[in-house]
Coordinates of C-alpha atoms and ligand atoms in Angstrom, one line a residue:
M4 CA 156.0 173.3 213.6
T5 CA 155.6 169.8 214.8
P6 CA 158.8 168.4 216.4
F7 CA 160.9 166.1 214.2
E8 CA 159.9 162.6 214.9
P9 CA 162.7 160.1 214.7
L10 CA 161.7 157.1 212.7
V11 CA 162.4 153.9 214.6
S12 CA 161.9 151.3 211.9
P13 CA 161.6 151.0 208.2
A14 CA 157.9 150.3 208.6
S15 CA 157.5 153.7 210.3
H16 CA 159.2 155.4 207.4
A17 CA 156.7 153.7 205.1
S18 CA 153.9 155.0 207.4
L19 CA 154.8 158.6 206.8
A20 CA 152.6 160.6 204.5
S21 CA 153.4 160.0 200.9
A22 CA 154.7 163.0 199.0
D23 CA 152.9 162.0 195.8
G24 CA 151.0 164.8 194.1
V25 CA 151.8 168.3 192.7
W26 CA 154.0 170.6 194.8
T27 CA 153.2 174.1 193.9
H28 CA 154.0 177.6 195.2
L29 CA 157.7 176.8 195.1
R30 CA 160.8 178.6 193.8
L31 CA 163.8 176.5 192.8
A32 CA 167.0 177.8 194.4
T33 CA 168.6 177.9 191.0
K34 CA 165.9 180.2 189.6
A35 CA 164.2 181.8 192.6
S36 CA 162.4 184.5 190.6
E37 CA 160.1 181.9 188.9
Q38 CA 157.2 180.0 190.3
A39 CA 157.9 176.3 189.9
A40 CA 156.1 173.0 190.4
I41 CA 157.3 169.5 191.2
V42 CA 155.3 166.4 190.5
V43 CA 155.9 163.3 192.7
A44 CA 154.6 160.0 191.5
D45 CA 155.2 156.7 193.2
G46 CA 157.9 158.4 195.3
K47 CA 159.8 159.6 192.3
I48 CA 160.1 162.9 190.5
G49 CA 157.5 162.8 187.7
W50 CA 158.0 166.3 186.4
V51 CA 159.7 169.6 187.4
G52 CA 159.6 173.0 185.8
P53 CA 157.9 176.4 185.7
R54 CA 154.4 176.2 187.2
A55 CA 152.9 177.8 184.1
D56 CA 154.2 174.8 182.0
L57 CA 152.7 172.1 184.2
P58 CA 151.2 169.6 181.8
A59 CA 147.4 169.2 182.1
E60 CA 147.6 165.5 182.9
F61 CA 148.9 166.4 186.3
A62 CA 146.3 169.0 187.1
A63 CA 144.0 166.5 188.9
L64 CA 146.6 165.2 191.3
P65 CA 146.5 166.2 195.0
V66 CA 148.2 169.5 195.7
H67 CA 150.8 170.2 198.3
D68 CA 151.1 174.0 198.7
G69 CA 154.7 174.9 199.2
G70 CA 153.8 178.4 200.6
D71 CA 156.3 180.2 198.4
A72 CA 159.3 178.2 199.8
L73 CA 162.7 178.0 198.2
V74 CA 163.5 174.5 197.1
T75 CA 166.8 172.6 196.8
P76 CA 167.5 168.9 196.2
G77 CA 167.9 166.9 199.4
L78 CA 171.3 167.5 200.9
V79 CA 174.0 164.9 200.8
D80 CA 176.7 164.7 203.5
C81 CA 179.4 162.8 201.7
H82 CA 182.1 162.3 204.4
T83 CA 181.3 161.4 208.0
H84 CA 182.6 159.3 210.8
L85 CA 179.2 159.3 212.5
V86 CA 179.4 156.1 214.5
Y87 CA 181.8 156.0 217.4
G88 CA 181.9 155.6 221.2
G89 CA 182.5 158.5 223.6
Q90 CA 183.7 162.0 222.6
R91 CA 186.9 164.0 222.9
A92 CA 186.2 167.4 224.3
N93 CA 189.3 166.9 226.5
E94 CA 191.5 167.0 223.5
F95 CA 189.8 170.1 222.3
A96 CA 190.8 171.6 225.6
M97 CA 194.4 170.3 225.2
R98 CA 194.7 171.9 221.8
L99 CA 193.4 175.2 223.2
A100 CA 196.3 174.9 225.7
G101 CA 198.7 174.7 222.8
A102 CA 199.0 171.1 221.8
S103 CA 198.9 170.3 218.0
Y104 CA 196.6 167.6 216.5
E105 CA 199.8 165.6 215.8
E106 CA 201.0 166.0 219.4
V107 CA 197.7 164.9 220.8
A108 CA 197.8 161.8 218.5
R109 CA 201.3 160.9 219.5
A110 CA 200.4 161.2 223.2
G111 CA 197.9 158.4 222.8
G112 CA 194.9 160.6 222.3
G113 CA 193.4 161.2 218.9
I114 CA 191.8 158.4 216.8
V115 CA 193.0 155.6 219.1
S116 CA 191.2 157.0 222.1
S117 CA 188.0 156.8 220.1
V118 CA 188.9 153.3 219.1
R119 CA 189.0 152.3 222.8
A120 CA 185.6 153.8 223.4
T121 CA 184.1 152.3 220.3
R122 CA 185.4 148.8 221.1
E123 CA 183.8 149.1 224.6
A124 CA 180.4 150.2 223.3
S125 CA 177.7 147.7 222.3
E126 CA 176.0 147.9 218.9
D127 CA 172.9 149.3 220.6
E128 CA 174.9 152.0 222.4
L129 CA 176.6 153.0 219.2
F130 CA 173.3 153.1 217.4
A131 CA 171.7 155.3 220.1
S132 CA 174.5 157.9 220.1
A133 CA 174.8 158.0 216.3
A134 CA 171.0 158.3 215.9
K135 CA 171.0 161.5 218.0
R136 CA 173.7 162.9 215.7
L137 CA 171.9 161.8 212.6
E138 CA 168.7 163.5 213.7
C139 CA 170.5 166.8 213.7
L140 CA 171.7 166.3 210.1
L141 CA 168.3 165.1 208.9
A142 CA 166.5 168.1 210.5
E143 CA 168.6 170.2 208.1
G144 CA 167.5 168.4 205.0
V145 CA 170.1 165.7 204.6
C146 CA 168.7 162.8 202.5
A147 CA 171.8 160.8 201.9
I148 CA 174.9 160.3 204.1
E149 CA 178.2 158.5 204.0
I150 CA 179.3 156.8 207.2
K151 CA 182.8 155.4 207.6
S152 CA 184.1 152.7 209.9
G153 CA 187.6 153.3 211.2
Y154 CA 187.1 153.4 215.0
G155 CA 187.0 149.6 215.4
L156 CA 190.2 148.5 213.7
T157 CA 189.5 144.8 214.2
L158 CA 187.2 142.7 212.1
E159 CA 184.6 142.4 214.9
H160 CA 184.5 146.1 215.8
E161 CA 184.7 147.4 212.2
R162 CA 181.7 145.1 211.4
K163 CA 179.9 146.5 214.5
Q164 CA 180.3 150.1 213.2
L165 CA 179.2 149.2 209.7
L166 CA 176.2 147.3 210.9
V167 CA 175.1 150.3 212.9
A168 CA 175.5 152.5 209.8
R169 CA 173.3 150.1 207.8
R170 CA 170.7 150.0 210.7
L171 CA 170.6 153.8 210.8
G172 CA 169.8 153.9 207.1
E173 CA 166.9 151.5 207.6
A174 CA 165.6 153.0 210.7
F175 CA 165.5 156.6 209.4
G176 CA 164.6 155.9 205.8
V177 CA 167.8 157.8 204.7
T178 CA 170.3 156.6 202.1
V179 CA 173.4 155.5 203.8
R180 CA 176.6 154.7 201.9
T181 CA 179.1 152.8 204.1
T182 CA 182.9 153.2 203.7
F183 CA 185.4 150.8 205.1
L184 CA 188.2 152.9 206.7
G185 CA 190.1 150.1 208.4
A186 CA 193.3 151.9 207.5
H187 CA 192.4 155.0 209.6
A188 CA 195.0 154.6 212.4
L189 CA 197.4 151.9 213.6
P190 CA 195.7 150.1 216.6
A191 CA 197.8 150.0 219.8
E192 CA 198.3 146.2 219.6
Y193 CA 200.0 146.7 216.2
A194 CA 202.4 149.4 217.4
G195 CA 205.6 149.2 215.2
R196 CA 203.9 146.6 212.9
S197 CA 202.2 148.7 210.4
A198 CA 202.8 146.3 207.6
A199 CA 201.2 143.4 209.5
Y200 CA 198.2 145.5 210.2
I201 CA 197.8 146.6 206.6
D202 CA 198.0 142.9 205.6
L203 CA 195.2 142.2 208.0
V204 CA 193.1 145.0 206.6
C205 CA 193.7 143.8 203.0
E206 CA 193.5 140.1 203.4
E207 CA 191.0 139.5 206.2
M208 CA 189.0 142.5 207.2
L209 CA 188.1 144.0 203.9
P210 CA 187.2 140.7 202.1
A211 CA 185.1 139.5 205.0
L212 CA 183.1 142.7 205.4
A213 CA 182.7 143.1 201.6
A214 CA 181.3 139.6 201.4
E215 CA 178.8 140.5 204.1
G216 CA 177.6 143.4 201.9
L217 CA 178.7 146.0 204.4
V218 CA 181.1 148.0 202.2
D219 CA 180.1 150.4 199.5
A220 CA 183.6 152.1 199.2
V221 CA 187.1 151.9 200.7
D222 CA 189.0 154.8 202.2
V223 CA 192.5 155.3 203.8
F224 CA 194.0 158.0 205.9
C225 CA 197.1 158.7 204.0
E226 CA 199.3 160.9 206.2
R227 CA 202.5 161.1 208.2
I228 CA 200.6 160.2 211.4
A229 CA 198.6 157.5 209.6
F230 CA 199.5 155.3 206.6
S231 CA 202.1 155.8 203.8
L232 CA 201.6 156.0 200.1
A233 CA 202.7 152.4 199.6
E234 CA 200.3 151.2 202.3
T235 CA 197.5 153.2 200.7
E236 CA 198.2 151.6 197.4
Q237 CA 198.1 148.1 198.9
V238 CA 194.6 148.8 200.3
F239 CA 193.5 150.3 196.9
K240 CA 194.7 147.1 195.2
A241 CA 192.7 145.0 197.7
A242 CA 189.6 147.2 197.0
Q243 CA 190.1 146.8 193.2
R244 CA 190.2 143.0 193.5
L245 CA 186.8 143.3 195.1
N246 CA 185.5 145.8 192.6
L247 CA 184.9 148.4 195.3
P248 CA 185.4 152.1 194.6
V249 CA 188.0 154.0 196.5
K250 CA 188.3 157.4 198.1
L251 CA 191.1 159.0 200.1
H252 CA 191.8 161.3 203.1
A253 CA 194.5 163.0 201.1
E254 CA 197.0 165.9 201.7
Q255 CA 195.3 167.1 204.9
L256 CA 198.4 167.9 206.9
S257 CA 201.1 167.5 204.2
D258 CA 201.5 166.7 200.5
M259 CA 201.9 163.0 200.4
G260 CA 201.0 162.6 196.7
G261 CA 197.9 160.7 197.8
A262 CA 195.5 162.4 195.4
A263 CA 197.4 161.5 192.3
L264 CA 197.6 157.9 193.5
A265 CA 193.9 157.8 194.3
A266 CA 193.1 159.3 190.9
R267 CA 195.1 156.5 189.3
Y268 CA 192.7 154.1 191.0
G269 CA 189.7 156.0 189.7
A270 CA 188.8 157.4 193.1
L271 CA 185.3 158.7 193.7
S272 CA 186.8 161.5 195.8
C273 CA 189.9 163.0 197.5
D274 CA 189.0 164.6 200.7
H275 CA 190.5 167.5 202.8
I276 CA 193.3 168.3 200.2
E277 CA 194.5 171.5 202.0
H278 CA 198.1 170.6 200.7
L279 CA 197.0 169.4 197.2
S280 CA 199.6 170.0 194.5
T281 CA 199.1 171.1 190.9
A282 CA 199.9 167.5 189.8
G283 CA 197.3 166.2 192.2
I284 CA 194.7 168.6 190.7
E285 CA 195.5 167.5 187.2
A286 CA 195.3 163.8 188.1
M287 CA 191.9 164.4 189.8
R288 CA 190.6 166.3 186.8
A289 CA 191.7 163.6 184.4
A290 CA 190.1 160.9 186.5
G291 CA 186.8 162.8 187.2
T292 CA 187.6 162.6 191.0
V293 CA 185.5 164.9 193.2
A294 CA 187.4 167.3 195.6
V295 CA 185.7 167.0 199.0
L296 CA 186.2 170.2 201.1
L297 CA 185.9 169.8 204.8
P298 CA 185.9 173.3 206.4
G299 CA 184.8 171.9 209.8
A300 CA 188.1 170.1 210.3
F301 CA 190.0 173.1 208.9
Y302 CA 188.2 175.4 211.4
T303 CA 188.5 173.1 214.4
L304 CA 192.2 172.5 213.8
R305 CA 192.6 176.3 213.2
D306 CA 194.4 175.3 210.0
T307 CA 195.7 178.2 207.9
Q308 CA 196.5 176.3 204.7
V309 CA 193.4 176.8 202.5
P310 CA 192.7 174.1 199.8
P311 CA 193.7 175.4 196.3
I312 CA 190.1 176.4 195.4
A313 CA 190.9 178.7 192.5
A314 CA 193.0 176.1 190.8
L315 CA 190.4 173.4 191.4
R316 CA 187.8 175.7 189.9
E317 CA 189.9 176.6 186.9
A318 CA 190.6 172.9 186.3
G319 CA 186.9 172.1 186.5
V320 CA 187.3 169.6 189.3
P321 CA 183.8 169.2 191.0
M322 CA 184.0 170.4 194.6
A323 CA 181.8 168.9 197.3
V324 CA 181.4 170.2 200.9
S325 CA 180.8 167.9 203.9
T326 CA 180.8 167.9 207.7
D327 CA 183.6 165.3 208.1
H328 CA 181.7 164.7 211.4
N329 CA 184.1 163.0 213.8
P330 CA 184.9 163.3 217.5
G331 CA 188.4 164.6 217.0
T332 CA 188.7 167.2 214.3
S333 CA 185.1 168.1 213.3
P334 CA 182.3 167.8 215.9
A335 CA 180.0 169.5 213.4
L336 CA 176.4 168.4 213.0
S337 CA 175.2 171.2 210.7
L338 CA 175.8 170.8 207.0
L339 CA 174.5 174.4 206.5
L340 CA 177.2 175.7 208.7
M341 CA 179.7 173.9 206.5
V342 CA 178.1 175.7 203.5
N343 CA 178.7 179.0 205.3
M344 CA 182.3 178.1 206.2
A345 CA 183.1 176.9 202.7
C346 CA 182.1 180.3 201.5
T347 CA 183.6 182.4 204.3
L348 CA 186.8 180.4 204.9
F349 CA 187.4 178.9 201.4
R350 CA 185.8 181.5 199.2
L351 CA 183.4 179.3 197.4
T352 CA 180.6 181.1 195.7
V353 CA 177.0 180.4 196.9
P354 CA 176.1 178.3 193.8
E355 CA 179.4 176.3 194.3
A356 CA 178.7 175.7 197.9
I357 CA 175.1 174.5 197.2
A358 CA 176.3 172.2 194.4
G359 CA 178.9 171.1 197.0
V360 CA 176.2 169.6 199.3
T361 CA 173.9 168.4 196.5
E362 CA 175.1 167.4 193.1
H363 CA 178.8 167.1 193.7
A364 CA 178.4 165.4 197.1
A365 CA 176.2 162.8 195.4
R366 CA 178.8 162.2 192.8
A367 CA 181.5 161.8 195.6
L368 CA 179.4 158.8 196.7
G369 CA 178.6 157.5 193.2
L370 CA 175.0 158.4 193.8
Q371 CA 174.6 160.9 191.0
A372 CA 171.8 158.9 189.4
T373 CA 169.6 159.0 192.4
H374 CA 170.6 162.0 194.6
G375 CA 171.7 165.6 194.5
A376 CA 169.2 166.8 191.9
I377 CA 165.5 167.2 191.4
A378 CA 165.3 165.4 188.1
V379 CA 162.6 163.2 186.4
G380 CA 162.9 159.6 187.5
M381 CA 165.0 160.2 190.6
P382 CA 163.6 159.3 194.0
A383 CA 161.9 162.4 195.5
N384 CA 164.4 164.0 197.8
F385 CA 164.0 167.7 198.2
V386 CA 163.9 170.4 200.9
L387 CA 161.5 173.4 201.2
W388 CA 163.2 176.3 202.9
D389 CA 161.7 179.3 204.5
L390 CA 164.0 181.6 202.6
R391 CA 163.7 184.3 199.9
E392 CA 166.9 183.7 198.1
A393 CA 169.6 181.0 197.7
A394 CA 172.3 183.1 199.2
E395 CA 170.5 182.8 202.6
L396 CA 171.5 179.2 202.7
A397 CA 175.1 180.3 203.1
Y398 CA 174.4 183.5 205.0
W399 CA 172.6 182.7 208.2
V400 CA 174.5 181.0 211.0
G401 CA 172.4 179.0 213.4
Q402 CA 169.1 179.6 211.8
R403 CA 166.7 176.7 211.3
P404 CA 165.2 177.6 207.9
V405 CA 163.8 174.1 206.9
R406 CA 160.1 174.2 206.4
C407 CA 159.6 170.7 205.0
V408 CA 161.8 167.7 203.9
V409 CA 160.7 165.1 201.4
R410 CA 162.9 162.1 201.8
Q411 CA 162.7 159.0 199.7
G412 CA 159.2 160.1 198.5
R413 CA 157.8 160.6 202.0
V414 CA 157.1 163.8 203.9
A415 CA 159.7 163.2 206.6
L416 CA 159.6 166.6 208.3
H417 CA 157.0 169.4 207.9
D418 CA 155.7 172.4 209.6
Ligands
LIG530 N1 191.0 162.8 209.1 C1 190.2 163.5 210.0 O1 190.0 164.6 209.9 C2 189.6 162.5 210.9 N2 190.1 161.3 210.4 C3 190.8 161.5 209.4 O2 191.3 160.6 208.8 C4 190.0 162.7 212.3 C5 189.4 161.6 213.1 C6 189.7 161.7 214.6 O3 190.5 162.5 215.0 O4 189.0 160.9 215.3
LIG531 FE1 187.4 162.3 207.8

């Protein structure tokens, strides 16, 4: 296999081989017993179905032999904090010695220590460190990713993070959705003045960054150690005035009622939700809000409160699975490992976990029209896996089963 080549400019993505043609010798993960074919035309899915039904009009196109690979849609990582300065292995060690996440945060560690390092880093330094992390995710078939701000906490430094996120998307030819998370933590200079900081977020930071086209969605960390329900609603109102969709870090450490509030604002997703209540589930169902499960944070914090999976399933709330990549609670750079953990720790079924990193993850970003499925008219984003059956996507730990990635109509990684 040729090593994965990072793409350094949009032009270099365009210079990759086009995926146009007929992809044969494939088995769709949803129906692995059947030979399938995918037609890519002008970088989009032109046709998909059983090989035997391939219309004659496509027979003359160039053929890409899939070598009997299993195929899924390109993966979508719908909740990450990928851009930040430094790392926090020291806090990992503190927690091993007995400190809780909340104690670490109260001792001046936690999010605010990443804020210091992020403010000190230049845009280029942030780009270089995040690019390395992004390459890990792309090598596993990620074709769309959400990247949050939230480690700058001033207009200047939040802008820097979001600009890096946009640059990553262009440089790697990957779909990036940016989420403004100015209400992630109270910066040290606002200690004791939470209301003033939230005013700044709502009245200056968000409107300015939105006007610069840097914000696709707005998120808040609604928690005892972060922002209250009332402060969360203030941010949601500011987002609503700008016609921006909202999402929420909800009920991770306690039941704050955040999910029900977010659902009232038509949230795309509520994320973490270990402590989600029955009322929260019902509100999410009614609003069509996606439940984003983050087993990497659950695992790293050695949490024991499992999200209410059975109730979510019964209510028909779509469940997504993501890395929550961040330097504090989820230093995970493998979405496949999250698939494994969602099954092992949260008891998702294999089809649920796969939908969680494709269809439902796309929906959590409002990208369901373009990502998360192999469907006619969508940009061609799909992954060929060196696997016999879909359950292997959840089963192996640490394998590298990707054979080929078609990203945005280009062959971005191949053997
Ligand atoms: N919830 C999380 O799990 C991360 N942020 C959040 O709102 C933690 C971020 C960090 O510790 O740096
Ligand atoms: Fe998070």
